[in-house]
Tab-separated table of C-alpha atoms in Angstrom:
chain	number	residue	atom	x	y	z
A	210	MET	CA	-21.261	21.068	-3.593
A	211	HIS	CA	-22.364	17.823	-2.940
A	212	LEU	CA	-23.943	15.843	-0.521
A	213	SER	CA	-22.790	11.722	1.290
A	214	ILE	CA	-24.252	9.440	3.739
A	215	THR	CA	-21.912	7.275	6.396
A	216	SER	CA	-23.755	4.527	8.577
A	217	ASP	CA	-22.698	2.818	11.692
A	218	ALA	CA	-23.960	-0.334	9.564
A	219	THR	CA	-24.830	-1.155	6.302
A	220	GLN	CA	-26.295	-4.731	6.868
A	221	VAL	CA	-28.838	-3.942	9.810
A	222	ILE	CA	-29.809	-6.943	11.335
A	223	LEU	CA	-33.489	-7.570	12.309
A	224	GLN	CA	-35.134	-9.648	14.876
A	225	PRO	CA	-39.229	-10.074	13.414
A	226	GLN	CA	-40.172	-12.224	16.167
A	227	ARG	CA	-39.712	-9.456	18.391
A	228	PRO	CA	-41.351	-6.769	17.109
A	229	SER	CA	-41.386	-4.170	19.906
A	230	ASP	CA	-37.499	-3.642	20.297
A	231	PRO	CA	-36.790	-0.770	18.695
A	232	LYS	CA	-33.862	-1.006	16.356
A	233	PHE	CA	-32.264	2.193	15.368
A	234	LEU	CA	-29.964	3.258	12.582
A	235	LEU	CA	-27.235	5.639	13.322
A	236	ILE	CA	-26.373	8.456	10.125
A	237	GLN	CA	-24.610	11.148	9.584
A	238	VAL	CA	-25.302	13.274	6.012
A	239	HIS	CA	-21.962	15.327	4.842
A	240	LEU	CA	-22.109	18.725	3.267
A	241	HIS	CA	-19.075	19.043	1.427
A	242	ILE	CA	-18.294	22.678	0.022
A	243	GLY	CA	-15.356	23.508	-2.279
A	244	HIS	CA	-12.726	26.130	-1.877
A	245	ARG	CA	-13.979	27.729	-4.997
A	246	GLU	CA	-17.403	27.349	-5.351
A	247	SER	CA	-19.911	30.121	-3.919
A	248	PRO	CA	-22.377	28.721	-2.250
A	249	PRO	CA	-25.932	29.784	-1.347
A	250	SER	CA	-26.518	31.735	2.383
A	251	HIS	CA	-28.785	28.136	4.117
A	252	LEU	CA	-30.624	25.244	2.959
A	253	GLN	CA	-34.225	25.617	2.649
A	254	SER	CA	-34.806	21.939	3.517
A	255	LEU	CA	-33.096	18.279	4.900
A	256	ASP	CA	-34.577	15.056	4.834
A	257	LEU	CA	-33.441	11.550	5.077
A	258	ALA	CA	-35.485	8.845	4.166
A	259	LEU	CA	-35.666	5.012	3.932
A	260	HIS	CA	-37.062	3.919	0.603
A	261	ARG	CA	-37.964	-0.149	0.451
A	262	HIS	CA	-39.903	-1.713	-3.464
A	263	GLU	CA	-40.091	-5.127	-4.230
A	264	THR	CA	-40.805	-6.715	-7.037
A	265	LEU	CA	-42.355	-9.670	-7.742
A	266	ASP	CA	-42.276	-11.667	-11.140
A	267	PHE	CA	-45.121	-13.528	-11.498
A	268	ASP	CA	-45.992	-15.192	-14.691
A	269	ALA	CA	-49.489	-13.617	-15.569
A	270	ARG	CA	-48.710	-10.209	-14.205
A	271	PRO	CA	-45.257	-8.417	-12.467
A	272	GLU	CA	-46.452	-6.558	-9.449
A	273	GLN	CA	-44.693	-3.463	-8.315
A	274	ASN	CA	-44.390	-3.060	-4.281
A	275	VAL	CA	-43.783	0.980	-2.830
A	276	PHE	CA	-43.896	1.009	0.836
A	277	GLU	CA	-43.999	3.814	2.919
A	278	PRO	CA	-40.820	5.740	3.235
A	279	ILE	CA	-39.541	6.621	6.173
A	280	VAL	CA	-38.526	9.955	6.733
A	281	VAL	CA	-36.719	12.078	9.524
A	282	THR	CA	-36.722	15.749	8.838
A	283	VAL	CA	-33.543	17.372	9.667
A	284	ASP	CA	-33.187	20.929	11.930
A	285	ILE	CA	-31.500	23.337	9.507
A	286	SER	CA	-32.005	26.289	10.921
A	287	ASN	CA	-29.512	29.040	11.622
A	288	GLN	CA	-26.868	26.641	9.773
A	289	ARG	CA	-24.862	29.348	7.432
A	290	LEU	CA	-22.840	28.002	5.215
A	291	THR	CA	-19.348	28.901	4.169
A	292	PRO	CA	-17.070	27.783	0.558
A	293	GLY	CA	-14.035	25.264	1.742
A	294	THR	CA	-16.346	23.346	4.350
A	295	THR	CA	-18.053	20.243	5.431
A	296	THR	CA	-20.983	20.191	7.115
A	297	SER	CA	-22.182	17.107	8.795
A	298	TRP	CA	-26.059	16.277	10.468
A	299	PRO	CA	-25.914	13.432	13.219
A	300	LEU	CA	-29.443	11.322	12.563
A	301	VAL	CA	-30.987	8.017	14.299
A	302	LEU	CA	-33.153	6.549	12.355
A	303	GLU	CA	-35.866	3.773	13.409
A	304	VAL	CA	-36.461	0.988	11.437
A	305	PRO	CA	-39.214	-1.552	11.467
A	306	GLN	CA	-38.169	-5.058	12.316
A	307	LEU	CA	-40.704	-6.782	10.074
A	308	ALA	CA	-39.702	-4.323	7.706
A	309	SER	CA	-38.782	-7.024	4.455
A	310	PRO	CA	-35.320	-7.892	4.162
A	311	HIS	CA	-32.993	-7.798	1.634
A	312	GLN	CA	-33.937	-10.880	-1.036
A	313	SER	CA	-33.470	-11.546	-4.889
A	314	CYS	CA	-33.947	-14.878	-6.507
A	315	SER	CA	-35.296	-15.814	-9.741
A	316	GLY	CA	-36.478	-12.090	-11.448
A	317	SER	CA	-38.051	-11.016	-7.887
A	318	ARG	CA	-36.293	-8.517	-5.772
A	319	SER	CA	-36.265	-6.960	-2.821
A	320	THR	CA	-34.292	-3.794	-1.931
A	321	GLN	CA	-33.940	-1.149	0.550
A	322	TYR	CA	-31.795	2.086	0.336
A	323	LEU	CA	-31.256	5.745	2.270
A	324	LEU	CA	-31.810	8.840	-0.121
A	325	ALA	CA	-30.711	11.825	1.881
A	326	THR	CA	-32.478	15.479	-0.368
A	327	ALA	CA	-31.568	19.188	0.336
A	328	HIS	CA	-33.138	21.967	-1.382
A	329	TYR	CA	-31.736	25.424	-1.761
A	330	SER	CA	-32.373	28.189	-4.255
A	331	THR	CA	-29.302	30.682	-5.159
A	332	ARG	CA	-29.017	33.974	-7.198
A	333	PHE	CA	-29.980	32.330	-10.885
A	334	TRP	CA	-31.638	29.143	-10.141
A	335	LYS	CA	-34.524	28.504	-7.985
A	336	ASN	CA	-35.667	25.503	-6.490
A	337	ARG	CA	-31.847	23.631	-6.749
A	338	VAL	CA	-31.996	19.868	-5.448
A	339	LEU	CA	-29.244	17.907	-4.066
A	340	THR	CA	-29.211	13.953	-3.514
A	341	ALA	CA	-27.089	11.298	-2.093
A	342	ARG	CA	-27.895	7.603	-2.074
A	343	LYS	CA	-26.655	4.556	-0.137
A	344	ASP	CA	-27.612	1.215	-0.383
A	345	VAL	CA	-28.313	-1.224	3.730
A	346	PHE	CA	-29.437	-3.880	3.792
A	347	LEU	CA	-31.990	-5.693	6.197
A	348	ILE	CA	-31.102	-9.363	7.739
A	349	HIS	CA	-33.763	-11.262	9.522
A	350	GLN	CA	-31.963	-12.795	12.084
A	351	PRO	CA	-33.385	-15.962	14.071
A	352	LEU	CA	-33.716	-15.969	17.689
A	353	ALA	CA	-32.556	-19.600	17.965
A	354	PRO	CA	-28.646	-20.456	18.603
A	355	MET	CA	-26.963	-20.226	15.406
A	356	CYS	CA	-25.430	-23.849	16.113
A	357	TYR	CA	-27.190	-26.886	14.498
A	358	SER	CA	-27.822	-30.495	15.162
A	359	HIS	CA	-30.151	-32.579	13.687
A	360	VAL	CA	-30.598	-36.921	13.161
A	361	GLN	CA	-32.724	-38.124	10.797
A	362	ALA	CA	-33.445	-41.813	10.536
A	363	GLY	CA	-34.851	-43.991	8.370
A	364	ALA	CA	-35.425	-47.767	7.100
A	365	HIS	CA	-36.461	-49.558	3.746
A	366	ASP	CA	-35.856	-53.463	2.368
A	367	GLY	CA	-32.406	-54.036	1.814
A	368	ILE	CA	-30.542	-50.497	3.110
A	369	GLY	CA	-32.143	-51.556	6.816
A	370	PRO	CA	-32.101	-49.194	8.972
A	371	VAL	CA	-30.776	-45.189	8.330
A	372	LEU	CA	-29.053	-42.957	10.287
A	373	ILE	CA	-28.159	-39.616	8.953
A	374	SER	CA	-26.362	-37.179	12.201
A	375	ALA	CA	-25.677	-33.681	10.460
A	376	ARG	CA	-24.014	-31.157	12.572
A	377	SER	CA	-22.495	-27.509	12.158
A	378	GLN	CA	-20.968	-24.544	15.025
A	379	HIS	CA	-22.054	-21.826	12.705
A	380	LEU	CA	-25.033	-23.002	10.413
A	381	THR	CA	-25.845	-19.899	7.577
A	382	ILE	CA	-25.488	-19.828	3.623
A	383	GLY	CA	-22.262	-20.473	2.932
A	384	SER	CA	-20.959	-22.096	6.207
A	385	ALA	CA	-19.229	-25.227	5.891
A	386	ILE	CA	-21.834	-28.644	7.546
A	387	HIS	CA	-20.347	-32.473	9.252
A	388	VAL	CA	-22.922	-34.958	8.318
A	389	GLN	CA	-22.571	-38.648	9.219
A	390	ALA	CA	-24.113	-41.408	7.998
A	391	GLN	CA	-24.121	-45.141	9.510
A	392	LEU	CA	-25.949	-48.206	7.753
A	393	PRO	CA	-25.680	-50.340	11.117
A	394	ALA	CA	-27.919	-53.730	9.380
A	395	PRO	CA	-27.958	-53.865	5.162
A	396	ALA	CA	-28.637	-56.648	3.812
A	397	ASP	CA	-26.027	-59.606	2.804
A	398	ASN	CA	-26.679	-58.904	-0.700
A	399	PHE	CA	-26.252	-55.321	-0.578
A	400	GLN	CA	-23.850	-52.940	-2.625
A	401	LEU	CA	-23.484	-49.217	-2.044
A	402	ARG	CA	-22.290	-47.348	-5.356
A	403	SER	CA	-22.619	-43.484	-4.455
A	404	MET	CA	-23.808	-41.428	-2.092
A	405	ASP	CA	-25.257	-37.839	-2.693
A	406	PHE	CA	-25.607	-34.443	-0.716
A	407	LEU	CA	-28.154	-31.808	-1.887
A	408	VAL	CA	-29.154	-28.580	-0.690
A	409	SER	CA	-33.144	-27.724	-2.372
A	410	GLN	CA	-34.474	-24.397	-2.509
A	411	HIS	CA	-38.652	-23.758	-2.898
A	412	VAL	CA	-39.388	-19.898	-3.456
A	413	VAL	CA	-42.875	-18.843	-3.394
A	414	LEU	CA	-44.026	-15.288	-4.435
A	415	ARG	CA	-46.919	-14.268	-2.641
A	416	SER	CA	-48.963	-11.164	-3.990
A	417	ARG	CA	-49.713	-7.940	-1.638
A	418	ARG	CA	-52.104	-6.784	-3.893
A	419	GLU	CA	-54.665	-10.176	-4.202
A	420	LYS	CA	-55.382	-11.922	-1.280
A	421	GLY	CA	-54.305	-15.111	-1.127
A	422	ALA	CA	-52.792	-15.449	-4.780
A	423	GLU	CA	-49.228	-17.040	-5.084
A	424	GLN	CA	-47.206	-18.398	-7.413
A	425	LYS	CA	-44.697	-21.042	-6.678
A	426	LEU	CA	-41.241	-21.478	-8.509
A	427	ALA	CA	-39.260	-24.264	-9.914
A	428	PRO	CA	-37.695	-26.179	-6.903
A	429	THR	CA	-33.546	-25.136	-6.994
A	430	GLN	CA	-31.483	-28.183	-6.320
A	431	VAL	CA	-27.880	-27.827	-5.768
A	432	VAL	CA	-25.710	-31.110	-5.811
A	433	LEU	CA	-22.841	-30.306	-2.352
A	434	GLN	CA	-20.651	-33.319	-3.045
A	435	HIS	CA	-21.469	-36.712	-4.976
A	436	VAL	CA	-19.275	-39.554	-3.498
A	437	ARG	CA	-18.809	-42.881	-5.060
A	438	THR	CA	-17.802	-45.781	-3.046
A	439	SER	CA	-18.503	-49.240	-3.048
A	440	GLN	CA	-18.256	-49.445	1.202
A	441	LEU	CA	-19.851	-48.509	3.823
A	442	PRO	CA	-19.932	-44.812	5.033
A	443	SER	CA	-17.666	-44.406	7.792
A	444	ALA	CA	-17.577	-43.147	10.891
A	445	GLN	CA	-15.993	-39.473	10.181
A	446	GLY	CA	-18.498	-38.350	8.191
A	447	TRP	CA	-17.837	-35.583	5.321
A	448	LEU	CA	-17.193	-31.744	5.755
A	449	LEU	CA	-19.540	-30.111	3.101
A	450	ARG	CA	-20.006	-26.668	2.072
A	451	ILE	CA	-23.647	-24.438	1.882
A	452	PRO	CA	-23.622	-22.670	-1.014
A	453	ASN	CA	-22.933	-18.784	-1.499
A	454	CYS	CA	-25.683	-16.346	-1.659
A	455	GLY	CA	-25.351	-16.459	-4.944
A	456	LEU	CA	-26.747	-20.042	-5.665
A	457	LEU	CA	-28.982	-19.865	-2.805
A	458	ARG	CA	-31.052	-17.193	-1.010
A	459	PRO	CA	-31.334	-17.080	3.395
A	460	SER	CA	-34.471	-18.962	4.385
A	461	SER	CA	-37.345	-17.075	5.195
A	462	ILE	CA	-38.651	-15.798	8.721
A	463	GLY	CA	-42.387	-16.125	8.835
A	464	ASP	CA	-44.824	-15.349	6.393
A	465	ARG	CA	-44.863	-12.052	5.797
A	466	ALA	CA	-42.680	-11.812	3.391
A	467	GLY	CA	-43.590	-11.839	-0.507
A	468	ILE	CA	-41.211	-13.966	-1.670
A	469	HIS	CA	-40.942	-16.970	0.865
A	470	VAL	CA	-37.437	-18.884	0.623
A	471	GLN	CA	-37.871	-22.572	2.226
A	472	HIS	CA	-34.435	-25.070	2.030
A	473	SER	CA	-34.672	-28.895	2.720
A	474	PHE	CA	-31.513	-30.593	3.503
A	475	SER	CA	-31.259	-34.231	1.750
A	476	VAL	CA	-28.975	-37.552	1.281
A	477	ARG	CA	-29.325	-39.989	-1.556
A	478	PHE	CA	-27.912	-43.535	-1.330
A	479	ASN	CA	-27.234	-45.247	-4.626
A	480	TYR	CA	-27.115	-48.888	-4.600
A	481	GLN	CA	-27.554	-52.249	-5.972
A	482	MET	CA	-28.816	-55.688	-4.673
A	483	ASN	CA	-27.164	-58.442	-5.986
A	484	HIS	CA	-29.403	-61.639	-6.246
A	485	SER	CA	-28.694	-65.084	-7.747
A	486	ASP	CA	-32.478	-66.317	-8.344
A	487	LEU	CA	-33.139	-66.913	-11.939
A	488	SER	CA	-36.752	-65.382	-11.793
A	489	PRO	CA	-37.009	-62.306	-13.277
A	490	LEU	CA	-37.036	-59.680	-10.713
A	491	PRO	CA	-39.304	-56.178	-10.855
A	492	SER	CA	-37.694	-52.640	-11.117
A	493	CYS	CA	-38.421	-50.545	-8.807
A	494	SER	CA	-37.004	-47.528	-6.963
A	495	PHE	CA	-37.422	-46.297	-2.986
A	496	SER	CA	-37.403	-43.551	-1.316
A	497	SER	CA	-38.470	-41.860	1.441
A	498	SER	CA	-39.442	-38.219	-0.588
A	499	SER	CA	-41.228	-37.369	-3.527
A	500	SER	CA	-37.318	-36.378	-5.202
A	501	ALA	CA	-36.467	-39.879	-5.847
A	502	SER	CA	-37.487	-41.243	-9.811
A	503	SER	CA	-38.724	-44.490	-10.605
A	504	SER	CA	-35.957	-44.018	-13.581
A	505	SER	CA	-33.199	-44.724	-12.085
A	506	SER	CA	-33.866	-48.244	-11.102
A	507	HIS	CA	-33.388	-51.015	-13.738
A	508	GLU	CA	-32.360	-54.803	-14.023
A	509	HIS	CA	-28.981	-56.111	-15.226
A	510	LYS	CA	-28.825	-60.069	-16.158
A	511	HIS	CA	-25.615	-62.332	-16.141
A	512	ARG	CA	-25.062	-65.101	-17.961
A	513	THR	CA	-24.580	-66.691	-14.609
A	514	GLY	CA	-27.651	-66.127	-13.556
A	515	GLN	CA	-27.017	-63.265	-11.037
A	516	HIS	CA	-29.587	-60.407	-11.591
A	517	GLN	CA	-28.359	-57.144	-10.340
A	518	THR	CA	-31.050	-54.653	-9.418
A	519	TYR	CA	-30.195	-50.976	-9.042
A	520	HIS	CA	-32.023	-48.388	-6.294
A	521	SER	CA	-32.200	-44.670	-4.677
A	522	TYR	CA	-33.153	-44.190	-1.617
A	523	THR	CA	-33.136	-40.467	-0.138
A	524	LEU	CA	-33.910	-39.458	3.352
A	525	THR	CA	-35.121	-35.544	3.019
A	526	TRP	CA	-35.894	-33.158	6.502
A	527	ASN	CA	-35.862	-28.716	6.129
A	528	MET	CA	-33.280	-26.761	7.044
A	529	HIS	CA	-33.198	-23.442	8.114
A	530	LEU	CA	-30.726	-21.247	6.055
A	531	PRO	CA	-30.186	-18.051	7.825
A	532	SER	CA	-28.382	-15.183	6.044
A	533	CYS	CA	-24.355	-15.356	5.357
A	534	ALA	CA	-24.405	-11.895	6.613
A	535	LEU	CA	-25.071	-13.224	10.214
A	536	ARG	CA	-20.991	-14.188	10.669
A	537	ALA	CA	-19.960	-14.952	13.885
A	538	GLU	CA	-17.969	-12.091	14.835
A	539	SER	CA	-20.909	-9.272	13.579
A	540	ILE	CA	-24.081	-11.087	16.007
A	541	MET	CA	-21.708	-12.570	19.428
A	542	LEU	CA	-18.985	-11.077	21.756
A	543	PRO	CA	-15.098	-10.734	20.260
A	544	THR	CA	-13.415	-14.048	22.060
A	545	TYR	CA	-10.174	-12.182	24.287
A	546	ALA	CA	-7.122	-12.890	22.610
A	547	GLU	CA	-4.248	-10.581	22.332
A	548	HIS	CA	-4.552	-9.479	18.470
A	549	ASP	CA	-7.950	-8.322	17.043
A	550	ALA	CA	-10.215	-11.135	15.561
A	551	SER	CA	-11.460	-9.138	12.933
A	552	PRO	CA	-9.536	-5.992	12.268
A	553	VAL	CA	-10.668	-3.006	10.664
A	554	PRO	CA	-10.127	-3.734	6.842
A	555	ASP	CA	-8.022	-1.721	4.186
A	556	PHE	CA	-10.840	-0.705	2.275
A	557	ALA	CA	-13.920	1.069	3.291
A	558	ARG	CA	-17.013	-1.107	3.740
A	559	ASP	CA	-19.504	1.015	2.080
A	560	GLU	CA	-17.265	0.157	-1.056
A	561	ILE	CA	-18.208	-3.462	-1.118
A	562	ALA	CA	-20.894	-3.865	0.812
A	563	HIS	CA	-23.292	-4.943	-2.496
A	564	ASP	CA	-25.027	-7.711	-3.461
A	565	THR	CA	-22.302	-9.337	-5.847
A	566	ASP	CA	-19.263	-9.029	-3.148
A	567	ARG	CA	-18.268	-11.632	-0.612
A	568	ARG	CA	-16.164	-10.057	1.068
A	569	LEU	CA	-18.493	-9.019	4.479
A	570	CYS	CA	-20.249	-12.486	4.393
A	571	MET	CA	-19.670	-16.012	5.258
A	572	CYS	CA	-19.382	-16.749	1.510
A	573	GLY	CA	-15.983	-14.515	1.228
A	574	ARG	CA	-14.549	-16.866	3.879
A	575	PRO	CA	-11.727	-19.704	2.556
A	576	PHE	CA	-13.118	-23.309	3.136
A	577	ASP	CA	-9.728	-24.180	5.171
A	578	GLU	CA	-10.795	-21.419	7.733
A	579	LEU	CA	-14.005	-22.969	8.188
A	580	ALA	CA	-12.651	-26.800	8.450
A	581	GLU	CA	-10.018	-25.612	11.116
A	582	SER	CA	-13.182	-23.405	13.069
A	583	GLU	CA	-15.414	-26.773	12.520
A	584	THR	CA	-12.644	-29.078	13.754
A	585	GLU	CA	-11.902	-26.732	16.785
A	586	SER	CA	-15.508	-26.657	18.077
A	587	GLU	CA	-15.615	-30.399	17.683
A	588	SER	CA	-12.504	-31.204	19.587
A	589	MET	CA	-13.841	-28.517	22.292
A	590	LEU	CA	-17.100	-29.872	22.269
A	591	ASP	CA	-16.107	-33.268	22.252
A	592	HIS	CA	-13.620	-32.403	25.791
A	593	PHE	CA	-16.408	-30.825	27.015
A	594	ASN	CA	-18.769	-34.308	26.864
A	595	HIS	CA	-15.730	-35.919	28.399
A	596	ARG	CA	-15.612	-34.272	31.044
A	597	ARG	CA	-18.966	-34.209	32.009
A	598	SER	CA	-19.660	-38.075	31.686
A	599	SER	CA	-16.905	-38.482	34.240
A	600	SER	CA	-18.081	-35.952	36.439
A	601	SER	CA	-21.418	-37.804	35.881
A	602	SER	CA	-19.747	-40.681	36.591
A	603	SER	CA	-17.654	-39.739	40.015
A	604	SER	CA	-20.900	-38.239	41.475
A	605	SER	CA	-23.229	-41.657	40.897
A	606	SER	CA	-20.412	-43.803	42.666
A	607	SER	CA	-19.164	-41.105	45.448
A	608	SER	CA	-23.085	-40.674	46.146
A	609	ALA	CA	-23.198	-44.807	45.952
A	610	GLY	CA	-20.359	-45.030	48.087
A	611	SER	CA	-21.939	-42.754	50.752
A	612	HIS	CA	-24.584	-45.063	50.378
A	613	ASP	CA	-23.394	-48.364	50.875
A	614	GLU	CA	-21.216	-47.144	54.270
A	615	HIS	CA	-24.254	-45.899	55.156
A	616	TYR	CA	-26.032	-49.087	55.393
A	617	ASP	CA	-23.264	-51.361	56.777
A	618	GLU	CA	-23.362	-48.876	59.776
A	619	GLN	CA	-27.044	-49.518	59.523
A	620	ARG	CA	-26.334	-52.854	59.859
A	621	ARG	CA	-23.520	-53.251	62.115
A	622	HIS	CA	-25.601	-51.505	64.800
A	623	SER	CA	-28.741	-53.607	64.598
A	624	ILE	CA	-27.276	-57.081	64.621
A	625	ASN	CA	-25.286	-55.854	67.867
A	626	SER	CA	-28.412	-55.020	69.387
A	627	LEU	CA	-29.595	-58.509	68.424
A	628	SER	CA	-26.440	-59.803	70.292
A	629	HIS	CA	-26.575	-57.800	73.117
A	630	SER	CA	-30.229	-58.698	73.506
A	631	LEU	CA	-30.023	-62.010	72.688
A	632	ALA	CA	-26.981	-62.313	75.463
A	633	THR	CA	-29.326	-60.589	77.832
A	634	LYS	CA	-31.905	-63.278	77.476
A	635	LEU	CA	-29.746	-66.470	77.629
A	636	ALA	CA	-28.484	-64.776	81.128
A	637	SER	CA	-32.087	-64.285	82.492
A	638	ASP	CA	-33.140	-68.262	81.315
A	639	ALA	CA	-29.869	-69.752	82.911
A	640	ALA	CA	-30.351	-67.844	86.188
A	641	ASP	CA	-34.491	-68.789	86.033
A	642	LEU	CA	-32.740	-72.815	85.617
A	643	ASP	CA	-30.527	-72.400	88.845
A	644	ALA	CA	-27.778	-72.913	86.900
A	645	THR	CA	-24.448	-72.947	88.869
A	646	PRO	CA	-22.396	-69.871	88.470
A	647	ALA	CA	-19.628	-72.090	86.503
A	648	ALA	CA	-22.658	-73.330	83.929
A	649	ALA	CA	-24.098	-69.940	84.145
A	650	THR	CA	-20.644	-68.635	83.156
A	651	THR	CA	-20.472	-71.366	80.469
A	652	LEU	CA	-23.985	-70.874	79.657
A	653	GLN	CA	-23.299	-67.647	76.529
A	654	LEU	CA	-23.430	-65.895	72.970
A	655	ARG	CA	-20.555	-65.530	71.048
A	656	ALA	CA	-21.749	-62.717	68.636
A	657	GLN	CA	-19.296	-61.605	66.152
A	658	PRO	CA	-19.702	-58.494	64.582
A	659	VAL	CA	-19.480	-57.115	61.559
A	660	GLY	CA	-16.488	-56.005	60.774
A	661	SER	CA	-15.690	-52.302	58.803
A	662	THR	CA	-13.523	-53.351	56.491
A	663	ARG	CA	-16.139	-54.947	54.172
A	664	LYS	CA	-15.525	-53.770	50.427
A	665	ARG	CA	-18.227	-52.528	48.295
A	666	GLY	CA	-20.526	-54.751	46.461
A	667	VAL	CA	-18.863	-58.348	47.867
A	668	ALA	CA	-21.546	-60.147	49.651
A	669	THR	CA	-20.735	-60.900	53.039
A	670	GLU	CA	-22.357	-63.581	55.759
A	671	GLU	CA	-22.528	-62.924	59.061
A	672	SER	CA	-22.222	-66.249	61.810
A	673	TYR	CA	-22.969	-66.985	65.232
A	674	GLU	CA	-21.516	-69.118	67.729
A	675	ARG	CA	-22.386	-71.056	71.082
A	676	ALA	CA	-20.642	-72.253	73.561
A	677	ASP	CA	-22.355	-75.618	74.354
A	678	PRO	CA	-22.596	-76.097	78.175
A	679	PRO	CA	-22.319	-79.749	80.209
A	680	ILE	CA	-25.894	-80.487	80.354
A	681	THR	CA	-27.256	-82.664	82.998
A	682	PRO	CA	-29.513	-85.425	83.347
A	683	PHE	CA	-32.935	-83.520	83.373
A	684	GLU	CA	-31.655	-79.928	82.868
A	685	GLU	CA	-33.560	-78.129	80.224
A	686	VAL	CA	-31.782	-75.412	78.270
A	687	ARG	CA	-33.763	-73.087	75.695
A	688	TRP	CA	-32.326	-71.388	73.001
């Protein structure tokens, strides 16, 4: 006779930024009784609890924290036990959104597990206990979208302005990120030697017993790729992969975690400046962050009198890396397709759901698959931007065309009205001068109204012609 636990999820996704929204975990506790066993007639009690433990490895004194368990009591009244049967009890466990997530780094750990406990008595044995344990992983999910896009700019003497663009369709631990670098205006004597892409992890242990007590651990720096080149960076950039959860741990959300983890992304340019001056030049290193070391700058002289000074320039910015358990197919609705994009695996999820297996997270996905997904997303984004720019340009041109047509119509109406008023005025003046009918009919304004076929954007000129009448002596014509 033994107990077992199954649940609808082994990786429980929480949103600490929404503490009021409840998070429920569906659990089933199973009691298996063999055919040849003599079980008791009933159980005395059956409980299920979520236990949470935290170990903070301070240098002075390690700290052990045990949180109050979340207990659910099962109603087992009138439940008879018979040999050769399996009895199951469905339970609902509410997990607080502010619970500390699963974390493990530098000797400090935060773990969670489910524990089912059954008490019973037999004729010869009293207060017998059956237990079953199952590890669960509490994962914090940020409210912001998982897609990432960042542009970092900098400038310095020699290298000139620097522009770094980093973007990813789904940025987590173990995912892929596309990085582009631009050096639009370097100096004439500038020569790029190599580039380094790095991710740094900063861990702070915060005591839960002594207020304000904390310890900063030595930062961990991982080189994603080292590029050796003597040319300027290409426009295509590099597709890099974030290290797996064995090297980097997820970034923390909020300030309540005892193991607080933060990350930063850096791009380092190693270059040389060629000088033809024979005067000695100082050795120095330039960096936009404190991670650059001045020992990397030195001076080298040739017999020809040319000098090379070597420099290192680094651009660093903070980056939030969510957990690798937040796969796109686990937090987003699946796409419509003929085949299931995430089929049920042949192996049981409970057997591989532990902190050393990579088959249920982003770390276990092949890099070729990530690269294909990023390339497809990039092409879709470019197509969308192209269509949006085309639609905006067509709408602006159509609005400009309608505006020009309206302006032309108003202008034609004004000119025709002016022509009519001038002709009326001239006719009245001719009548006042007692002109002959022939002269009166000869004195007129021939107005040429603007045609309706004027091309948009081309300036046109309107002209008026007058038929000069035969002017007799002492005859006054007022124009």
